[in-house]
Amino acid sequence: MLPSLRNQLAPSLLDGYGTLYSRLGRPKPGEEETFRTKLLEDYLGPADQHSDLLRLGRKLGSLLLPQAPVQVGGVQLPQPFILAGGWIKGRGYANESEALAHVVRPDSFLPGWRMLPLLAGPVEYGSFNRWPRLAPGVSGNPGIRAATAYLSVHRSDLPSTYGLNISPPPVPGDGEEMRQEITESLEIIFAADLNPSWITLNLAHLMIDPELAATVDDLVEVANQAMPTTTPLWFKVSPELPATRYRELLTLCDKCNVKAIIATDVLFQYHPDGSPAFLSGKPLAPLARKAQIALATLKHIYGHEVDLVACGGILAGRDLPALKQLGIRAWQYHSALHHRGPLAAPLIWWEAERRR
């Protein structure tokens, strides 16, 4: 389709979609997890296996996704936005044998893995832990071996640009255990010959504990040593860190050849029983912006080479100009898929374009 025709049609179509979704599709507060489960398992999962729906998704994406490539973190992104991985992570399992047994079943092991890239552009699958884990909601995990096995089986259907996110579990083990988990996770990924466009190491939940600072630094170095030189390593950080710590992390990234920092993940908190809780979406936005400003300022002052990718509470086009002012060229989103639906990214991008 001619770019001029796309520029005429896409904004109007997305306006109509946005209005309809806000009235009929958006989940009510407190119902986000139920919405997520229903969207993935009842709609996107089945659509992954339906050729006619995939064809429709491809046509919609070709019409609505902007042609706006950007080079960030050693990766040529076709659009300047990335769907954060928690949306395409699959269910939790009790052990690796159980997870691997589900890989060959006809139902989609990672619901949305085919349809969402068609509608949303670049995606980051995960985060995946080394081992499977049964837990409610987004805390469950299929484990990296089963996830890569599934993606490897379907390698020919993977999008041309995608990332993989790996992380220690929400309640991590000791330093040596985490070093082994990160090393094994990377070995499993590259033994599967998946050739992801980038790997994100997510240690945000460790960063809330200042006593784990040395462990975080060590895990970044471990990941760097285990990575093939041709695949960029990215690093996702926590909000609410002191500026001195962000400076240390920037220096660490330069030392370890980390190509991009994603700022930020959710703010990890814990319930009294020790189970994880998360601050995300709109409440996270001011904390994420504070971190982005600190990182961008320090990067400018000290000449750090690592790129920045914004993340945290990006819900509308009005959120993007501030990122551009900081020199941030790409952004990642998660909660917007609740608030704006499967076409959130092109909708937000076109909203921002009309504000220019």
Short mmCIF file of C-alpha atoms in Angstrom, two decimals:
data_model
loop_
_atom_site.label_atom_id
_atom_site.label_comp_id
_atom_site.label_asym_id
_atom_site.label_seq_id
_atom_site.Cartn_x
_atom_site.Cartn_y
_atom_site.Cartn_z
CA MET A 1 0.00 0.00 0.00
CA LEU A 2 1.21 3.50 -0.83
CA PRO A 3 2.46 5.36 2.27
CA SER A 4 0.22 8.32 1.49
CA LEU A 5 -2.86 6.09 1.43
CA ARG A 6 -1.80 4.37 4.65
CA ASN A 7 -1.32 7.74 6.32
CA GLN A 8 -4.86 8.69 5.37
CA LEU A 9 -6.57 5.44 6.36
CA ALA A 10 -4.70 4.25 9.44
CA PRO A 11 -5.44 7.15 11.83
CA SER A 12 -9.17 7.11 11.09
CA LEU A 13 -9.42 3.34 11.44
CA LEU A 14 -7.48 3.41 14.70
CA ASP A 15 -9.62 6.25 16.05
CA GLY A 16 -12.71 4.14 15.48
CA TYR A 17 -11.06 1.11 17.00
CA GLY A 18 -9.90 3.10 20.04
CA THR A 19 -13.37 4.49 20.70
CA LEU A 20 -14.97 1.06 20.37
CA TYR A 21 -12.40 -0.61 22.61
CA SER A 22 -12.73 2.02 25.35
CA ARG A 23 -16.48 1.45 25.43
CA LEU A 24 -16.69 -2.31 25.02
CA GLY A 25 -13.35 -4.00 25.51
CA ARG A 26 -11.35 -2.28 28.24
CA PRO A 27 -11.25 -4.26 31.50
CA LYS A 28 -12.52 -2.65 34.67
CA PRO A 29 -10.02 -1.89 37.45
CA GLY A 30 -9.14 -5.09 39.25
CA GLU A 31 -10.13 -7.29 36.32
CA GLU A 32 -6.91 -6.96 34.32
CA GLU A 33 -5.63 -10.46 35.07
CA THR A 34 -8.95 -12.05 34.11
CA PHE A 35 -8.92 -9.99 30.91
CA ARG A 36 -5.37 -11.05 30.12
CA THR A 37 -6.18 -14.73 30.57
CA LYS A 38 -9.32 -14.51 28.45
CA LEU A 39 -7.65 -12.53 25.66
CA LEU A 40 -4.70 -14.90 25.42
CA GLU A 41 -6.35 -18.27 25.95
CA ASP A 42 -9.78 -17.68 24.41
CA TYR A 43 -8.87 -15.43 21.48
CA LEU A 44 -5.19 -15.03 20.63
CA GLY A 45 -4.19 -18.62 21.40
CA PRO A 46 -6.78 -20.12 19.03
CA ALA A 47 -6.02 -17.41 16.46
CA ASP A 48 -2.36 -18.53 16.43
CA GLN A 49 -3.51 -21.75 14.78
CA HIS A 50 -6.17 -20.37 12.44
CA SER A 51 -4.73 -19.53 9.02
CA ASP A 52 -7.59 -17.23 7.99
CA LEU A 53 -7.30 -15.18 11.18
CA LEU A 54 -3.53 -14.97 10.82
CA ARG A 55 -3.99 -13.77 7.25
CA LEU A 56 -6.40 -11.10 8.49
CA GLY A 57 -3.98 -10.09 11.24
CA ARG A 58 -1.18 -9.76 8.69
CA LYS A 59 -3.31 -7.51 6.49
CA LEU A 60 -4.33 -5.35 9.45
CA GLY A 61 -0.73 -5.01 10.53
CA SER A 62 0.44 -4.05 7.05
CA LEU A 63 -2.19 -1.31 7.02
CA LEU A 64 -1.94 0.00 10.58
CA LEU A 65 1.68 -0.50 11.64
CA PRO A 66 3.77 2.52 10.65
CA GLN A 67 6.83 2.24 8.46
CA ALA A 68 9.13 3.87 10.99
CA PRO A 69 12.32 1.79 11.39
CA VAL A 70 14.81 2.75 14.07
CA GLN A 71 18.24 1.45 15.07
CA VAL A 72 18.42 0.85 18.83
CA GLY A 73 20.61 -1.37 20.95
CA GLY A 74 22.29 -2.96 17.95
CA VAL A 75 18.91 -3.95 16.47
CA GLN A 76 17.07 -2.58 13.45
CA LEU A 77 13.48 -2.38 14.69
CA PRO A 78 10.77 -2.07 12.02
CA GLN A 79 8.80 0.15 14.42
CA PRO A 80 10.02 2.13 17.45
CA PHE A 81 7.91 0.12 19.91
CA ILE A 82 8.18 -3.34 21.50
CA LEU A 83 5.54 -5.38 23.26
CA ALA A 84 7.02 -6.31 26.64
CA GLY A 85 7.46 -10.00 27.14
CA GLY A 86 5.12 -10.75 30.01
CA TRP A 87 2.25 -10.94 27.54
CA ILE A 88 3.77 -13.89 25.68
CA LYS A 89 5.08 -16.16 28.40
CA GLY A 90 2.58 -18.99 28.66
CA ARG A 91 1.48 -20.90 31.75
CA GLY A 92 3.43 -22.24 34.66
CA TYR A 93 4.26 -25.92 35.12
CA ALA A 94 5.27 -28.02 38.08
CA ASN A 95 8.50 -29.28 36.49
CA GLU A 96 10.45 -29.38 33.25
CA SER A 97 9.15 -32.79 32.17
CA GLU A 98 5.56 -31.59 32.42
CA ALA A 99 6.36 -28.40 30.51
CA LEU A 100 8.15 -30.29 27.73
CA ALA A 101 5.23 -32.70 27.42
CA HIS A 102 2.95 -29.77 26.60
CA VAL A 103 5.24 -28.46 23.84
CA VAL A 104 3.92 -30.97 21.30
CA ARG A 105 0.24 -30.49 22.10
CA PRO A 106 -1.90 -28.77 19.46
CA ASP A 107 -2.96 -25.90 21.71
CA SER A 108 -0.69 -22.87 21.72
CA PHE A 109 2.05 -23.23 24.33
CA LEU A 110 2.70 -19.48 24.27
CA PRO A 111 -0.71 -17.91 23.46
CA GLY A 112 -0.39 -14.91 21.15
CA TRP A 113 3.08 -15.77 19.89
CA ARG A 114 2.01 -15.57 16.23
CA MET A 115 -0.92 -13.15 16.20
CA LEU A 116 0.42 -10.40 18.45
CA PRO A 117 3.56 -9.71 16.37
CA LEU A 118 1.32 -9.26 13.32
CA LEU A 119 -0.78 -6.61 15.10
CA ALA A 120 1.70 -5.14 17.55
CA GLY A 121 5.03 -5.17 15.73
CA PRO A 122 8.23 -6.27 17.52
CA VAL A 123 7.76 -8.43 20.61
CA GLU A 124 9.92 -9.64 23.46
CA TYR A 125 8.95 -13.15 24.57
CA GLY A 126 9.28 -13.97 28.27
CA SER A 127 10.54 -13.38 30.79
CA PHE A 128 11.56 -16.99 31.10
CA ASN A 129 13.18 -18.48 34.17
CA ARG A 130 15.57 -21.38 33.96
CA TRP A 131 13.06 -23.70 35.60
CA PRO A 132 9.27 -23.95 35.30
CA ARG A 133 7.20 -22.69 38.20
CA LEU A 134 3.57 -23.05 39.15
CA ALA A 135 2.14 -19.81 40.50
CA PRO A 136 -1.03 -17.77 40.03
CA GLY A 137 -1.36 -15.25 37.21
CA VAL A 138 1.77 -13.81 35.64
CA SER A 139 4.06 -15.34 38.27
CA GLY A 140 3.87 -18.80 36.67
CA ASN A 141 6.59 -19.76 34.21
CA PRO A 142 7.07 -22.53 31.62
CA GLY A 143 10.85 -22.49 31.97
CA ILE A 144 13.37 -21.62 29.28
CA ARG A 145 13.93 -25.15 27.93
CA ALA A 146 10.27 -25.77 27.11
CA ALA A 147 9.78 -22.24 25.77
CA THR A 148 12.75 -22.47 23.42
CA ALA A 149 11.73 -25.99 22.39
CA TYR A 150 8.32 -24.68 21.38
CA LEU A 151 9.73 -21.70 19.49
CA SER A 152 12.31 -23.93 17.81
CA VAL A 153 9.61 -26.31 16.55
CA HIS A 154 7.85 -23.29 15.03
CA ARG A 155 11.01 -21.46 13.96
CA SER A 156 9.75 -20.82 10.43
CA ASP A 157 6.73 -18.91 11.78
CA LEU A 158 8.65 -16.63 14.14
CA PRO A 159 8.64 -12.90 13.36
CA SER A 160 11.71 -11.49 11.67
CA THR A 161 12.46 -9.25 14.67
CA TYR A 162 11.95 -10.44 18.23
CA GLY A 163 13.70 -10.62 21.58
CA LEU A 164 13.84 -13.09 24.45
CA ASN A 165 13.75 -12.01 28.10
CA ILE A 166 15.42 -14.16 30.76
CA SER A 167 15.34 -13.63 34.50
CA PRO A 168 15.87 -15.31 37.86
CA PRO A 169 12.58 -16.29 39.55
CA PRO A 170 10.64 -13.72 41.62
CA VAL A 171 12.07 -15.22 44.80
CA PRO A 172 15.67 -15.83 43.70
CA GLY A 173 18.22 -18.24 45.06
CA ASP A 174 21.78 -17.43 46.11
CA GLY A 175 24.32 -15.81 43.84
CA GLU A 176 25.92 -19.03 42.61
CA GLU A 177 22.53 -20.55 41.83
CA MET A 178 21.50 -17.48 39.81
CA ARG A 179 24.81 -17.46 37.92
CA GLN A 180 24.23 -21.05 36.90
CA GLU A 181 20.61 -20.35 35.91
CA ILE A 182 21.54 -17.41 33.68
CA THR A 183 24.41 -19.31 32.04
CA GLU A 184 22.27 -22.39 31.41
CA SER A 185 19.39 -20.29 30.07
CA LEU A 186 21.63 -18.66 27.48
CA GLU A 187 23.21 -21.99 26.54
CA ILE A 188 19.75 -23.48 25.98
CA ILE A 189 18.62 -20.54 23.83
CA PHE A 190 21.60 -20.63 21.50
CA ALA A 191 21.74 -24.42 21.33
CA ALA A 192 18.22 -24.20 19.90
CA ASP A 193 19.54 -22.00 17.06
CA LEU A 194 16.72 -19.49 17.45
CA ASN A 195 18.76 -16.41 16.50
CA PRO A 196 16.77 -13.83 18.50
CA SER A 197 17.37 -10.21 17.55
CA TRP A 198 18.37 -9.45 21.15
CA ILE A 199 18.38 -10.98 24.64
CA THR A 200 17.13 -8.98 27.61
CA LEU A 201 18.52 -9.80 31.04
CA ASN A 202 15.90 -8.72 33.55
CA LEU A 203 17.26 -8.26 37.06
CA ALA A 204 14.91 -5.47 38.15
CA HIS A 205 13.46 -7.44 41.05
CA LEU A 206 16.95 -7.92 42.50
CA MET A 207 17.74 -4.22 42.35
CA ILE A 208 15.24 -3.24 45.04
CA ASP A 209 17.62 -4.81 47.57
CA PRO A 210 20.81 -2.70 47.82
CA GLU A 211 22.63 -5.68 49.34
CA LEU A 212 22.28 -7.50 46.00
CA ALA A 213 24.07 -4.79 43.98
CA ALA A 214 27.24 -6.85 43.64
CA THR A 215 25.18 -9.89 42.62
CA VAL A 216 23.43 -7.86 39.91
CA ASP A 217 26.77 -6.66 38.56
CA ASP A 218 28.13 -10.20 38.58
CA LEU A 219 25.11 -11.58 36.69
CA VAL A 220 25.50 -8.97 33.95
CA GLU A 221 29.13 -9.99 33.54
CA VAL A 222 28.14 -13.67 33.49
CA ALA A 223 25.56 -13.00 30.78
CA ASN A 224 28.04 -11.03 28.72
CA GLN A 225 30.54 -13.90 28.84
CA ALA A 226 27.89 -16.44 27.80
CA MET A 227 26.49 -14.39 24.91
CA PRO A 228 27.60 -14.85 21.30
CA THR A 229 29.13 -11.65 20.02
CA THR A 230 26.59 -11.36 17.20
CA THR A 231 23.53 -11.09 19.47
CA PRO A 232 23.00 -7.83 21.39
CA LEU A 233 22.52 -8.03 25.15
CA TRP A 234 19.95 -5.69 26.69
CA PHE A 235 19.38 -5.03 30.38
CA LYS A 236 16.11 -4.16 32.16
CA VAL A 237 16.34 -2.07 35.32
CA SER A 238 14.13 -1.12 38.23
CA PRO A 239 12.63 2.28 39.02
CA GLU A 240 13.31 4.03 42.31
CA LEU A 241 17.08 3.54 42.34
CA PRO A 242 19.39 6.36 43.46
CA ALA A 243 21.19 8.29 40.74
CA THR A 244 24.52 6.91 41.95
CA ARG A 245 23.28 3.38 41.25
CA TYR A 246 22.05 4.29 37.78
CA ARG A 247 25.50 5.74 37.10
CA GLU A 248 27.10 2.47 38.22
CA LEU A 249 24.78 0.49 35.97
CA LEU A 250 25.58 2.67 32.95
CA THR A 251 29.29 2.12 33.57
CA LEU A 252 28.68 -1.61 33.97
CA CYS A 253 26.79 -1.75 30.67
CA ASP A 254 29.63 -0.06 28.81
CA LYS A 255 32.11 -2.47 30.40
CA CYS A 256 30.03 -5.54 29.49
CA ASN A 257 29.06 -4.41 25.99
CA VAL A 258 25.37 -4.16 26.89
CA LYS A 259 23.70 -2.43 23.96
CA ALA A 260 20.49 -1.11 25.57
CA ILE A 261 18.97 -0.42 28.97
CA ILE A 262 15.19 -0.79 29.24
CA ALA A 263 13.96 1.70 31.83
CA THR A 264 12.01 0.54 33.61
CA ASP A 265 10.40 -2.69 34.66
CA VAL A 266 7.50 -2.74 37.09
CA LEU A 267 8.31 -1.76 40.66
CA PHE A 268 8.59 -5.03 42.53
CA GLN A 269 7.07 -5.19 45.96
CA TYR A 270 6.22 -8.09 48.24
CA HIS A 271 3.17 -9.07 50.22
CA PRO A 272 3.60 -9.90 53.93
CA ASP A 273 3.67 -13.61 53.03
CA GLY A 274 6.64 -13.04 50.72
CA SER A 275 4.73 -13.42 47.44
CA PRO A 276 5.55 -10.83 44.77
CA ALA A 277 3.43 -7.79 43.97
CA PHE A 278 3.91 -5.28 41.18
CA LEU A 279 3.30 -1.58 40.60
CA SER A 280 2.62 -1.07 36.89
CA GLY A 281 0.62 0.97 34.40
CA LYS A 282 -0.37 4.55 35.20
CA PRO A 283 0.91 4.52 38.83
CA LEU A 284 4.32 3.39 37.55
CA ALA A 285 4.62 6.16 34.95
CA PRO A 286 6.10 8.96 37.15
CA LEU A 287 8.62 6.57 38.69
CA ALA A 288 9.68 5.30 35.28
CA ARG A 289 10.01 8.86 33.94
CA LYS A 290 12.20 9.81 36.88
CA ALA A 291 14.52 6.90 36.11
CA GLN A 292 14.55 7.71 32.38
CA ILE A 293 15.49 11.32 33.09
CA ALA A 294 18.27 10.24 35.44
CA LEU A 295 19.70 7.71 32.98
CA ALA A 296 19.45 10.04 29.98
CA THR A 297 21.08 12.89 31.89
CA LEU A 298 23.92 10.72 33.16
CA LYS A 299 24.40 9.18 29.71
CA HIS A 300 24.71 12.67 28.21
CA ILE A 301 27.05 14.02 30.88
CA TYR A 302 29.44 11.06 30.95
CA GLY A 303 29.18 9.91 27.34
CA HIS A 304 27.94 6.39 27.97
CA GLU A 305 27.37 4.45 24.76
CA VAL A 306 24.47 2.21 25.80
CA ASP A 307 21.10 3.10 24.23
CA LEU A 308 17.96 3.69 26.29
CA VAL A 309 14.58 2.09 25.65
CA ALA A 310 11.69 3.60 27.61
CA CYS A 311 9.17 1.43 29.44
CA GLY A 312 6.68 2.00 32.23
CA GLY A 313 3.18 3.45 32.03
CA ILE A 314 3.24 4.41 28.34
CA LEU A 315 -0.48 4.44 27.58
CA ALA A 316 -1.12 7.22 25.05
CA GLY A 317 0.50 9.35 22.38
CA ARG A 318 0.92 12.21 24.83
CA ASP A 319 3.51 10.10 26.68
CA LEU A 320 5.97 9.99 23.76
CA PRO A 321 7.18 13.60 23.23
CA ALA A 322 8.93 13.62 26.62
CA LEU A 323 10.89 10.54 25.57
CA LYS A 324 12.01 12.18 22.36
CA GLN A 325 13.27 15.17 24.34
CA LEU A 326 15.47 12.76 26.30
CA GLY A 327 16.90 11.29 23.11
CA ILE A 328 15.06 7.99 23.60
CA ARG A 329 14.13 6.54 20.21
CA ALA A 330 12.22 3.37 21.16
CA TRP A 331 9.75 2.34 23.82
CA GLN A 332 8.33 -0.81 25.31
CA TYR A 333 4.81 -1.29 26.65
CA HIS A 334 2.82 -3.80 28.66
CA SER A 335 -0.19 -2.29 30.46
CA ALA A 336 -1.27 -0.48 27.29
CA LEU A 337 -2.41 -3.82 25.94
CA HIS A 338 -4.97 -3.88 28.75
CA HIS A 339 -5.95 -0.25 28.39
CA ARG A 340 -5.87 0.14 24.60
CA GLY A 341 -6.21 -3.43 23.30
CA PRO A 342 -4.22 -5.48 20.74
CA LEU A 343 -3.70 -2.45 18.48
CA ALA A 344 -2.33 -0.32 21.33
CA ALA A 345 1.09 0.33 19.79
CA PRO A 346 0.04 1.69 16.37
CA LEU A 347 -2.77 3.63 18.08
CA ILE A 348 -0.33 5.32 20.48
CA TRP A 349 2.18 5.98 17.69
CA TRP A 350 -0.38 7.66 15.45
CA GLU A 351 -1.69 9.71 18.38
CA ALA A 352 1.82 11.03 18.93
CA GLU A 353 2.32 11.78 15.25
CA ARG A 354 -0.75 14.00 15.22
CA ARG A 355 0.61 15.95 18.19
CA ARG A 356 3.79 16.90 16.32
#
